[in-house]
CSV table of C-alpha atoms in Angstrom, one decimal:
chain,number,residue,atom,x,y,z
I,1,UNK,CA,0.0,0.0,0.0
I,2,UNK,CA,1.5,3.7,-1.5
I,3,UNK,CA,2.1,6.3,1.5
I,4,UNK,CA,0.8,9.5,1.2
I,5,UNK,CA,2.7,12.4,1.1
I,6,UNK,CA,2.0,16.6,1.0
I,7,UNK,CA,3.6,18.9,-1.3
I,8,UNK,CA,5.3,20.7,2.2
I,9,UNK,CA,6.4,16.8,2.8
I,10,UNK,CA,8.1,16.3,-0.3
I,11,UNK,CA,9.9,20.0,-0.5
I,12,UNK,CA,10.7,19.8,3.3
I,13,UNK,CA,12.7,16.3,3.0
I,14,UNK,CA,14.5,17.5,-0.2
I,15,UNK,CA,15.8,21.1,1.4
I,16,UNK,CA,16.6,18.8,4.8
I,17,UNK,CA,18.4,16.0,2.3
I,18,UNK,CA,20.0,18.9,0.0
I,19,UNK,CA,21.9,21.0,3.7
I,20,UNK,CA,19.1,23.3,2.7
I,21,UNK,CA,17.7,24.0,6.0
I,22,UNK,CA,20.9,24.0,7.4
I,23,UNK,CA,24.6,24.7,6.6
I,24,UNK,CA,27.1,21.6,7.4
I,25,UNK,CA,30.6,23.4,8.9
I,26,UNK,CA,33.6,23.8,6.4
I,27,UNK,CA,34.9,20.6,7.0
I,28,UNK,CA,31.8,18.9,5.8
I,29,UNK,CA,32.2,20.6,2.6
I,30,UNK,CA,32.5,16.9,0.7
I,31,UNK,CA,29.0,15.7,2.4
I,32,UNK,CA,27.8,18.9,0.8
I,33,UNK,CA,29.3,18.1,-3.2
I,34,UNK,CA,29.1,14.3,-3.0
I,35,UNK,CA,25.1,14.2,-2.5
I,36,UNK,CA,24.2,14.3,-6.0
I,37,UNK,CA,26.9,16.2,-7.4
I,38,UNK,CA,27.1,20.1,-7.8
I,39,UNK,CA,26.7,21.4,-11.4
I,40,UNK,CA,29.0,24.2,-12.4
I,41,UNK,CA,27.6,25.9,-15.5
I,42,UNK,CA,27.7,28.7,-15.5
I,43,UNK,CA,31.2,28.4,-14.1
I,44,UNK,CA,31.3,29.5,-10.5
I,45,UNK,CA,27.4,28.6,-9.8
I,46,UNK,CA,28.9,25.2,-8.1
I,47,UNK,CA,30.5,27.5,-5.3
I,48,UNK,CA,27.5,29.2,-4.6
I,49,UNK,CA,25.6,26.0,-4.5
I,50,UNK,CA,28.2,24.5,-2.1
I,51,UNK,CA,28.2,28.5,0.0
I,52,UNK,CA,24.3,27.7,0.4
I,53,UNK,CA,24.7,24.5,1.8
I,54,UNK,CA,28.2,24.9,3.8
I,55,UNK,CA,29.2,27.3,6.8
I,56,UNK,CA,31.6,30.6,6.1
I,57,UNK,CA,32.8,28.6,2.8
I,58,UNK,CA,35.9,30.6,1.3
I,59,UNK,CA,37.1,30.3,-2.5
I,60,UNK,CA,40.5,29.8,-0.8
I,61,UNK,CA,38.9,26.8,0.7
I,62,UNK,CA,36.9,25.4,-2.4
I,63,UNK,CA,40.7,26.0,-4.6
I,64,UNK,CA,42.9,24.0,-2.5
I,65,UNK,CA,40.1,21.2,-2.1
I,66,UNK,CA,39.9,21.4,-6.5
I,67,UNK,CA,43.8,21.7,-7.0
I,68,UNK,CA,45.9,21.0,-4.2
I,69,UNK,CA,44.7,18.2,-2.3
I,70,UNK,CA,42.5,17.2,-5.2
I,71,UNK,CA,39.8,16.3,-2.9
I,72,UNK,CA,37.3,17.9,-5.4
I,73,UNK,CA,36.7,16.7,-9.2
I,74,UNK,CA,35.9,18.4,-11.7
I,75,UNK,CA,34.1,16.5,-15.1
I,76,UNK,CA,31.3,15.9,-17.3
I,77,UNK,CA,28.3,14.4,-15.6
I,78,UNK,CA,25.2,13.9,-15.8
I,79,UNK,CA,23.2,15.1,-19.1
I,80,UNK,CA,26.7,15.6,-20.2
I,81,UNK,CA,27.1,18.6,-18.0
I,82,UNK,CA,30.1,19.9,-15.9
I,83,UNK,CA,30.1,19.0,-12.2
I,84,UNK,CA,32.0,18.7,-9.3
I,85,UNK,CA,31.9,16.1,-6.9
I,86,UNK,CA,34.0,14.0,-4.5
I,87,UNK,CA,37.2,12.8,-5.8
I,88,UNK,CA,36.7,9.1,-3.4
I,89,UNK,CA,33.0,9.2,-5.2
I,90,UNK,CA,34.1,9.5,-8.9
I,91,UNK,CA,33.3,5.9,-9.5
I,92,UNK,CA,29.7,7.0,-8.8
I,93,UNK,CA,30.0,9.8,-10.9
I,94,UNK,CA,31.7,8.2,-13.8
I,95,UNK,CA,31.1,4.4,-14.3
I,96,UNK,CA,27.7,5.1,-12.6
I,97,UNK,CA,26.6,8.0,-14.7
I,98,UNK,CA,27.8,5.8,-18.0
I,99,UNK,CA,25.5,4.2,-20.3
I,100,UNK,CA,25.7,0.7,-20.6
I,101,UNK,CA,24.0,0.5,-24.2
I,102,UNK,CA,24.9,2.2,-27.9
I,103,UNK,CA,20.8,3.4,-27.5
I,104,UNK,CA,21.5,4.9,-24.6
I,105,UNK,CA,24.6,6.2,-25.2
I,106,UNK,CA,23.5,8.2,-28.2
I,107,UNK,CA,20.4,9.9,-25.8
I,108,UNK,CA,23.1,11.1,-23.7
I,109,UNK,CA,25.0,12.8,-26.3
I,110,UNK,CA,22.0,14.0,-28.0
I,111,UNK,CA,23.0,15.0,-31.8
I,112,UNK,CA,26.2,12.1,-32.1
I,113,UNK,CA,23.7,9.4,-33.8
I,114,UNK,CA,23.6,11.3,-36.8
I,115,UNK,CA,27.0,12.6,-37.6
I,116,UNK,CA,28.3,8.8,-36.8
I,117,UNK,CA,25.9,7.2,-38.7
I,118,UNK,CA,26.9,9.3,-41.5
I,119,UNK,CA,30.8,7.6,-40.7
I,120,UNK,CA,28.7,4.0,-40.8
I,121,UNK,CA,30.2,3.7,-37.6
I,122,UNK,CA,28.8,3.0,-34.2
I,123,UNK,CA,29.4,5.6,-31.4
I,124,UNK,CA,30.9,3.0,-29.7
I,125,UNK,CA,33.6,2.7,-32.0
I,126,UNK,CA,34.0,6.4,-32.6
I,127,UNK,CA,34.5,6.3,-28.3
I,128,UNK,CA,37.2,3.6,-29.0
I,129,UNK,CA,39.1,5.4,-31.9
I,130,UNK,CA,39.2,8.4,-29.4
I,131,UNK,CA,40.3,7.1,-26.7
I,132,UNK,CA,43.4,5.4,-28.5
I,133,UNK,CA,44.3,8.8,-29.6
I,134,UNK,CA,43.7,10.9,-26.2
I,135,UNK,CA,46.6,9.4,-24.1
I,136,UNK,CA,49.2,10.2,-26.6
I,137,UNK,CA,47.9,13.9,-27.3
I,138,UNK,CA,46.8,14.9,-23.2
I,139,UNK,CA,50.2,13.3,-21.7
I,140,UNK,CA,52.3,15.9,-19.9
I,141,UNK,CA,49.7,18.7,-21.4
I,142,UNK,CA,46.6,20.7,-20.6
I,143,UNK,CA,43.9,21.3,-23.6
I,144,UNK,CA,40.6,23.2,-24.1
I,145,UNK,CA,37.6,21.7,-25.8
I,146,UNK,CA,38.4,23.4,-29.3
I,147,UNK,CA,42.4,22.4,-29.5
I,148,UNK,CA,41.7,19.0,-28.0
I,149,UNK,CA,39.3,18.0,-31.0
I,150,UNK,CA,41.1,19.4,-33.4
I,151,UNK,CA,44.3,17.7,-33.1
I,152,UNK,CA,41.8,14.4,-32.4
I,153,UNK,CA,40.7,14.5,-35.0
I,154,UNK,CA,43.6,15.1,-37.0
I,155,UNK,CA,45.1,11.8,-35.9
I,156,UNK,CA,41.7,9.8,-36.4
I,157,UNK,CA,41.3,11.0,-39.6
I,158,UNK,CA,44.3,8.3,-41.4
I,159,UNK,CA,42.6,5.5,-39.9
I,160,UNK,CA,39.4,5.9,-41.4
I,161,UNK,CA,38.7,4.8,-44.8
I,162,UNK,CA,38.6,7.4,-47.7
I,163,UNK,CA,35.0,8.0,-47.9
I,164,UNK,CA,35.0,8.1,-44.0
I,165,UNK,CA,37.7,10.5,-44.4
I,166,UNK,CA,36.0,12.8,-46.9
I,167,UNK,CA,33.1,13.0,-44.5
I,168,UNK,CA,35.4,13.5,-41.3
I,169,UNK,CA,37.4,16.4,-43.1
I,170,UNK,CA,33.8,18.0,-44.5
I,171,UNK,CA,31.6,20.5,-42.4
I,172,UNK,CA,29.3,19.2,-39.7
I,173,UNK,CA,26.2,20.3,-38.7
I,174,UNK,CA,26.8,21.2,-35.3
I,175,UNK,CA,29.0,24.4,-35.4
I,176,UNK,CA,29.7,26.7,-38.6
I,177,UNK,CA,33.0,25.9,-40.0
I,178,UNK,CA,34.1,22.7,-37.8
I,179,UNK,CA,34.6,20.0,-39.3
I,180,UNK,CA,32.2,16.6,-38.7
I,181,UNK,CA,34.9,14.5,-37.4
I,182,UNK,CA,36.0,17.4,-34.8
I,183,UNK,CA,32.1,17.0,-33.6
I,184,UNK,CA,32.0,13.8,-33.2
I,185,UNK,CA,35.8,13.9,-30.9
I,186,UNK,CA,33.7,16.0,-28.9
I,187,UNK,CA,30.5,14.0,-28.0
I,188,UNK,CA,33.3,10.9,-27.5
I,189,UNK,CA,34.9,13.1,-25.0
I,190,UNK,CA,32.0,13.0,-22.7
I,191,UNK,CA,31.7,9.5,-23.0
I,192,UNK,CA,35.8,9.4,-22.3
I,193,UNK,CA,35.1,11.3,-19.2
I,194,UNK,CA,32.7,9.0,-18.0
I,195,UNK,CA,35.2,6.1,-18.8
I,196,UNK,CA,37.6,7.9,-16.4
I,197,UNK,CA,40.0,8.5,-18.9
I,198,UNK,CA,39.9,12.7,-18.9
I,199,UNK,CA,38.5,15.5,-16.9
I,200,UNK,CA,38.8,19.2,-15.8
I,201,UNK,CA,42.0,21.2,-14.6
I,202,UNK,CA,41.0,24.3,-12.7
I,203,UNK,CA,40.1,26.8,-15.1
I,204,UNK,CA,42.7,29.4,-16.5
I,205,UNK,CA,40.8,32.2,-17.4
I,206,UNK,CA,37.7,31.8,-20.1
I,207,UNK,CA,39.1,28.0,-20.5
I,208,UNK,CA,38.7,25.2,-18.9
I,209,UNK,CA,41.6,22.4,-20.1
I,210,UNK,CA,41.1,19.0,-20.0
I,211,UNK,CA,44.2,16.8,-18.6
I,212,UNK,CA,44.3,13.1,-18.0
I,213,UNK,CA,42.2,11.6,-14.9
I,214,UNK,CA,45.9,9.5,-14.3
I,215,UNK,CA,48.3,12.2,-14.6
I,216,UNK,CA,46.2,14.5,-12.7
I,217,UNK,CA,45.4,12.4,-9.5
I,218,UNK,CA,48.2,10.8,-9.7
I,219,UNK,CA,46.5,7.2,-9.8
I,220,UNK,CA,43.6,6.0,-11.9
I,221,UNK,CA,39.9,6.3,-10.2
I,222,UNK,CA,39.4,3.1,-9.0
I,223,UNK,CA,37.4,0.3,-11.3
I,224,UNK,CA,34.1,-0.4,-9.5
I,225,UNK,CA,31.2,-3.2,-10.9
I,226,UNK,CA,28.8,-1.0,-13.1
I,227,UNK,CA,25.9,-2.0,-11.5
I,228,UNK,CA,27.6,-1.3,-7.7
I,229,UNK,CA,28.0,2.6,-9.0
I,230,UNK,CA,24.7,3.2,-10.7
I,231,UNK,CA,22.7,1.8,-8.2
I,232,UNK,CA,24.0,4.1,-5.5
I,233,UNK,CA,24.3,6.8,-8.1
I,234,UNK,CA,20.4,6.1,-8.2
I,235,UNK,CA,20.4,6.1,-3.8
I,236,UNK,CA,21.8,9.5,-3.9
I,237,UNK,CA,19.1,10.7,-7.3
I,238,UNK,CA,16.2,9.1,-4.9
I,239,UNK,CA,17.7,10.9,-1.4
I,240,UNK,CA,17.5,14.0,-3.1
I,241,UNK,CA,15.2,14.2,-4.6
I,242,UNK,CA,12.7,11.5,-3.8
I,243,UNK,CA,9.6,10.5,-3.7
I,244,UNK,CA,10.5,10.5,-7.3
I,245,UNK,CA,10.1,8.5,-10.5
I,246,UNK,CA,11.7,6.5,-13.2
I,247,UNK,CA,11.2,9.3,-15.9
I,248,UNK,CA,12.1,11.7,-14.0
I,249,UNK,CA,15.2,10.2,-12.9
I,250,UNK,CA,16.1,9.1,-16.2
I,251,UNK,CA,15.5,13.4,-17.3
I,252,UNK,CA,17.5,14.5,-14.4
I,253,UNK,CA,20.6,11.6,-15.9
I,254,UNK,CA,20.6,12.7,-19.4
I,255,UNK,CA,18.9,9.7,-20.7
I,256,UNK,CA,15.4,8.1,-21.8
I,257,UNK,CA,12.7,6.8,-19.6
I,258,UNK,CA,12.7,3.7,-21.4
I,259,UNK,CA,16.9,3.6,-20.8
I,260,UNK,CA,16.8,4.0,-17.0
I,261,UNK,CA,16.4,0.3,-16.3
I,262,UNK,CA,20.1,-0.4,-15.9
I,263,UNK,CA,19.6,1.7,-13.1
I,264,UNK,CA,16.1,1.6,-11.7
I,265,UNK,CA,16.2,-2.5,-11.6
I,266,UNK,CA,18.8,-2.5,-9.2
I,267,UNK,CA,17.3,-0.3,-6.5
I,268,UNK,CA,13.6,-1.4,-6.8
I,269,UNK,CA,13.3,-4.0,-3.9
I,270,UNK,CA,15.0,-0.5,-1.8
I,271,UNK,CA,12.1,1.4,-2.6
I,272,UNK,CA,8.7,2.3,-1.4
I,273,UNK,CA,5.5,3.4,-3.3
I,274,UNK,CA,4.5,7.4,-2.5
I,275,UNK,CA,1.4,8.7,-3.2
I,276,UNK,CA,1.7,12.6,-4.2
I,277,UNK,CA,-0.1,13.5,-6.7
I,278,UNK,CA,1.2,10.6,-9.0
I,279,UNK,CA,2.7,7.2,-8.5
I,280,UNK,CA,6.2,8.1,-7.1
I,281,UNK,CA,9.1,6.0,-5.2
I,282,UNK,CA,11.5,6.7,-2.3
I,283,UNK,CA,13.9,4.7,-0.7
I,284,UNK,CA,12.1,2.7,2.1
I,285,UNK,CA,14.5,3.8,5.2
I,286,UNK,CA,14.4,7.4,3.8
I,287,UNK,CA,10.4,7.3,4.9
I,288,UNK,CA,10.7,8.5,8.6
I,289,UNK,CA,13.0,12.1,7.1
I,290,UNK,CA,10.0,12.6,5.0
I,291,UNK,CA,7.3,12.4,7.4
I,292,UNK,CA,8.8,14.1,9.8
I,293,UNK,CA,10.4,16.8,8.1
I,294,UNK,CA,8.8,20.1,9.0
I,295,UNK,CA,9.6,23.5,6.3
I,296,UNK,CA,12.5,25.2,7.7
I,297,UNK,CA,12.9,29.0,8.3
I,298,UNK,CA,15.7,31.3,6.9
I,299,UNK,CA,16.9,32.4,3.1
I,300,UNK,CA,19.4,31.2,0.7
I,301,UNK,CA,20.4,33.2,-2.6
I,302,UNK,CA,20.4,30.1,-5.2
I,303,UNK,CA,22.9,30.1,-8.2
I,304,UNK,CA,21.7,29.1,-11.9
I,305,UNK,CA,21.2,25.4,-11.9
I,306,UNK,CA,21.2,24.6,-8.5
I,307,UNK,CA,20.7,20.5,-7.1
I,308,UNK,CA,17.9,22.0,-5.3
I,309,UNK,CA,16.3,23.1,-8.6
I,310,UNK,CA,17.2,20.1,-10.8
I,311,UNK,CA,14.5,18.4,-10.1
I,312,UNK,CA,12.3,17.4,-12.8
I,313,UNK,CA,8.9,17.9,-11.0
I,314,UNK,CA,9.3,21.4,-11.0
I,315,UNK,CA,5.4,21.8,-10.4
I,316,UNK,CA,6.6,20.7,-6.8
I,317,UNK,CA,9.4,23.3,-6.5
I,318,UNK,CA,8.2,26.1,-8.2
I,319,UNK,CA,4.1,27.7,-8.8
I,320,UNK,CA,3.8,27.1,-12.3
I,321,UNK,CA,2.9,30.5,-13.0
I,322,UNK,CA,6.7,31.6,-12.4
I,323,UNK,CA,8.5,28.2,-14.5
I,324,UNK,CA,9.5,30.3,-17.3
I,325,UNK,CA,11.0,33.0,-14.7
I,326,UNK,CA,12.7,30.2,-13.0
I,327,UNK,CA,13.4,28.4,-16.3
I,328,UNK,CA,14.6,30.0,-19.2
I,329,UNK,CA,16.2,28.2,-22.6
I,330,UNK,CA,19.5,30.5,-22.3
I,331,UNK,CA,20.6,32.2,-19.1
I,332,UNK,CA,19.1,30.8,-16.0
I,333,UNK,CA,18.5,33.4,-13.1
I,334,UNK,CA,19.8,32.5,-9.3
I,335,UNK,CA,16.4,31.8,-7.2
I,336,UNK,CA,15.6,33.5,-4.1
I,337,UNK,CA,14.8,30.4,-1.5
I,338,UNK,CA,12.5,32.2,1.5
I,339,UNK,CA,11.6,29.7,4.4
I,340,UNK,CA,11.1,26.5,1.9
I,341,UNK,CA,9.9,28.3,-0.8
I,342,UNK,CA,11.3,29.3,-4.1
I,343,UNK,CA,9.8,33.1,-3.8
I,344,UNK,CA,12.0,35.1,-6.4
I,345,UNK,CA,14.9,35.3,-8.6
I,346,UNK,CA,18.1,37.3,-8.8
I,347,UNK,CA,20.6,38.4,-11.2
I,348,UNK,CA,24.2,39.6,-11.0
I,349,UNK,CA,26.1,42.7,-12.1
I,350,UNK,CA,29.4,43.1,-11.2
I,351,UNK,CA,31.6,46.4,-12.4
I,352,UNK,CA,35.1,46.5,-11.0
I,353,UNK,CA,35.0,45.5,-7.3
I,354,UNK,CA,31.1,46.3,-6.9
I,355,UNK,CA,28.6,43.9,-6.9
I,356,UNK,CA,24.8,44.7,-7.8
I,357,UNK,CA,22.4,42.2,-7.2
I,358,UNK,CA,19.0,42.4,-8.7
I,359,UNK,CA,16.6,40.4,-6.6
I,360,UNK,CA,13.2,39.8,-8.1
I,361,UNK,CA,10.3,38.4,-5.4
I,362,UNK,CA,7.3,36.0,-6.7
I,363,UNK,CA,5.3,38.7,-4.4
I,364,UNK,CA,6.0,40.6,-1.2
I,365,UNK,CA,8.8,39.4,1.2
I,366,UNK,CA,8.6,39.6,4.3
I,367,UNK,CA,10.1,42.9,6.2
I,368,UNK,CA,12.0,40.0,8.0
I,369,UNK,CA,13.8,38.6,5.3
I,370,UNK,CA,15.5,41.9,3.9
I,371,UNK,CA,18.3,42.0,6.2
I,372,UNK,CA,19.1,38.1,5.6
I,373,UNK,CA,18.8,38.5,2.3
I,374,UNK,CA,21.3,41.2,2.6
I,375,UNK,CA,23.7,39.2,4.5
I,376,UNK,CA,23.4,36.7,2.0
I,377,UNK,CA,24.2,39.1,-0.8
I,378,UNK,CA,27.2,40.2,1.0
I,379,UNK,CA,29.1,36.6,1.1
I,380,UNK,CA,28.3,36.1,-2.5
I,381,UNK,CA,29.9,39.3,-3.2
I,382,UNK,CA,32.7,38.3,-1.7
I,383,UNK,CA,33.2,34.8,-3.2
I,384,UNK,CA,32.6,36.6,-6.3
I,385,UNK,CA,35.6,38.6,-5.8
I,386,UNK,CA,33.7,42.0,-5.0
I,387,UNK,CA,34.3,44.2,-2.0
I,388,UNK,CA,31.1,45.5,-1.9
I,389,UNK,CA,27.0,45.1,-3.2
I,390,UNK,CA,24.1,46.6,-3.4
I,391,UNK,CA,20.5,44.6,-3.5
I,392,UNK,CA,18.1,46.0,-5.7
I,393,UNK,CA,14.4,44.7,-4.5
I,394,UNK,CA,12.0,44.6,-7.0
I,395,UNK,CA,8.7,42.3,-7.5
I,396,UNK,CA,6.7,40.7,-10.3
């Protein structure tokens, strides 16, 4: 028999699961990354996220975790996306985020089906000509996306046949003026990073080089059974952001519905059946935290993409009246969280050492919250680099 949940049950467990209600101290700041991950697009929104869920974080603090003691990991995740997370979790990340199928696999590089099928090659294979390549190019170096590809795909391009060749060397469809074959390098280097091959050096400037996961760490992520890795992948999806659902969980991965039983089959004796709203499943010893939870009290200023709203019931997080506020195709706003709720969003300016932060409310805020809200403006200013900010309050 389904438990029944409330709408303030569900968002109350999630902010409670997510730090959200309150911060963890410094020292817990891998508890905070290693939940479900912290995306970082745009870059720097992954400190935020981690400032909202971790006490008096510091960008000293978030560096030397990323570059000195290489704590933190930097790489494409889920849906393909950069995130940082846990370097001792990055079997999770990686062999648990992979596709085990060519179907699959092709979902989560949306737009590689075509340009390979063009090659009459698999994607598969393009992965494995790739990654044959990558070790001799990346040792002892540091390269962005663009330089990466191209001298990828220079060294592919001999080992394909002439008419693969012809089509490699010929315009693609995915950028004007690169070549196909430079394309395709690029979807196999998501799949590469998955395969624990590559990932992220801290960024240098605009760029963000890719180096070898071995030379970097010093040793190879561990090798961990594939279906070990995505079934706590999917423990950590469902603490999140459960009561939740197949589809939804496959959304939130980068995959299909129909593609998430590699993953949802391992989990399902785990779970329990929720009743909110729709059929919907959370792990059975998570069911006390979300009847007890109760909706917590205090703000937090949001960055683009948050965990908190990457979830793909977003009727749940946010009145649907404000989605395409919340939501846009290009350019995501920060949201303004206001004792559980998502009540506004906000957007940053920053000229020289000021900060300006326009702060857009859902409706009227509380007198309480302005001073918070203030306070909370003020340490994002400063892990932003600014030594001082204004809040501009406005309303919808």
């Amino acid at each position: 028999m389904a438990v029944k949940a409330s709408r303030d049950d569900v968002i109350a467990f999630r902010l409670h699961s997510q730090h959200l209600t309150e911060r963890l101290d410094e020292q817990e700041l891998l508890d905070a990354a290693g939940l479900c991950g912290v995306q970082n697009s745009p870059p720097g929104s992954a400190m935020l996220a981690l400032h909202a869920r971790v006490r008096d974080l510091s960008r000293d603090r978030v560096d030397e975790a990323v570059a000195e003691d290489k704590s933190l990991l930097q790489s494409w995740c889920m849906r393909g996306s950069p995130f940082y997370f846990p370097t001792a979790d990055a079997p999770v990340f990686t062999t648990g985020v992979l596709p085990p199928t060519e179907e699959a696999m092709r979902q989560f590089v949306l737009g590689a089906g075509q340009s390979v099928d063009k090659l009459s090659l698999s994607l598969t294979e393009t992965v494995a000509l790739t990654g044959a390549e990558i070790g001799d190019v990346l040792t002892g170096r540091r390269l962005a996306i663009d330089e990466l590809g191209a001298e990828l795909a220079e060294r592919i391009a001999p080992r394909l046949s002439r008419k693969q060749r012809d089509i490699w060397e010929q315009e693609g469809p995915h950028a004007a003026g690169q070549p196909l074959g430079e394309a395709v390098v690029h979807f196999c280097i998501r799949i590469l990073t998955l395969q624990k091959v590559v990932c992220f050096a801290p960024r240098d400037g605009n760029t963000a080089p890719f180096v070898l996961v071995d030379e970097w760490l010093g040793d190879p992520i561990p090798d961990t059974d594939p279906e070990t890795a995505r079934a706590e992948l999917l423990r950590r999806y469902l603490r999140c952001y459960g009561p939740s659902t197949r589809a939804d969980f496959a959304a939130w991965l980068g995959v299909r519905a129909g593609d998430a039983g590699p993953w949802w089959s391992l989990v399902e004796d785990e779970m329990t059946e929720v009743e909110f709203g729709r059929k919907t499943w959370i792990l059975t010893e998570d069911l006390d935290a979300l009847q007890s939870a109760t909706m917590p009290k205090g703000v937090r200023l949001l960055p683009p993409r948050d965990p908190y709203t990457q979830s793909r019931d977003r009727e749940t997080t946010v009145d649907k009246q404000y989605h395409r506020d919340v939501w846009r195709p290009v350019g995501d706003p920060g949201t303004v969280l206001v004792d559980g709720e998502i009540a506004g969003v906000w957007r940053p300016r920053k000229r020289g050492r000021k900060l300006t932060i326009s702060l857009k409310s859902f409706g009227t805020l509380p007198v309480r919250t302005k001073k918070p809200l203030q306070a909370e403006a003020e340490q994002v200013a400063t892990l932003r680099g600014a030594s001082s900010v204004d809040v501009e309050f406005d309303s919808y």
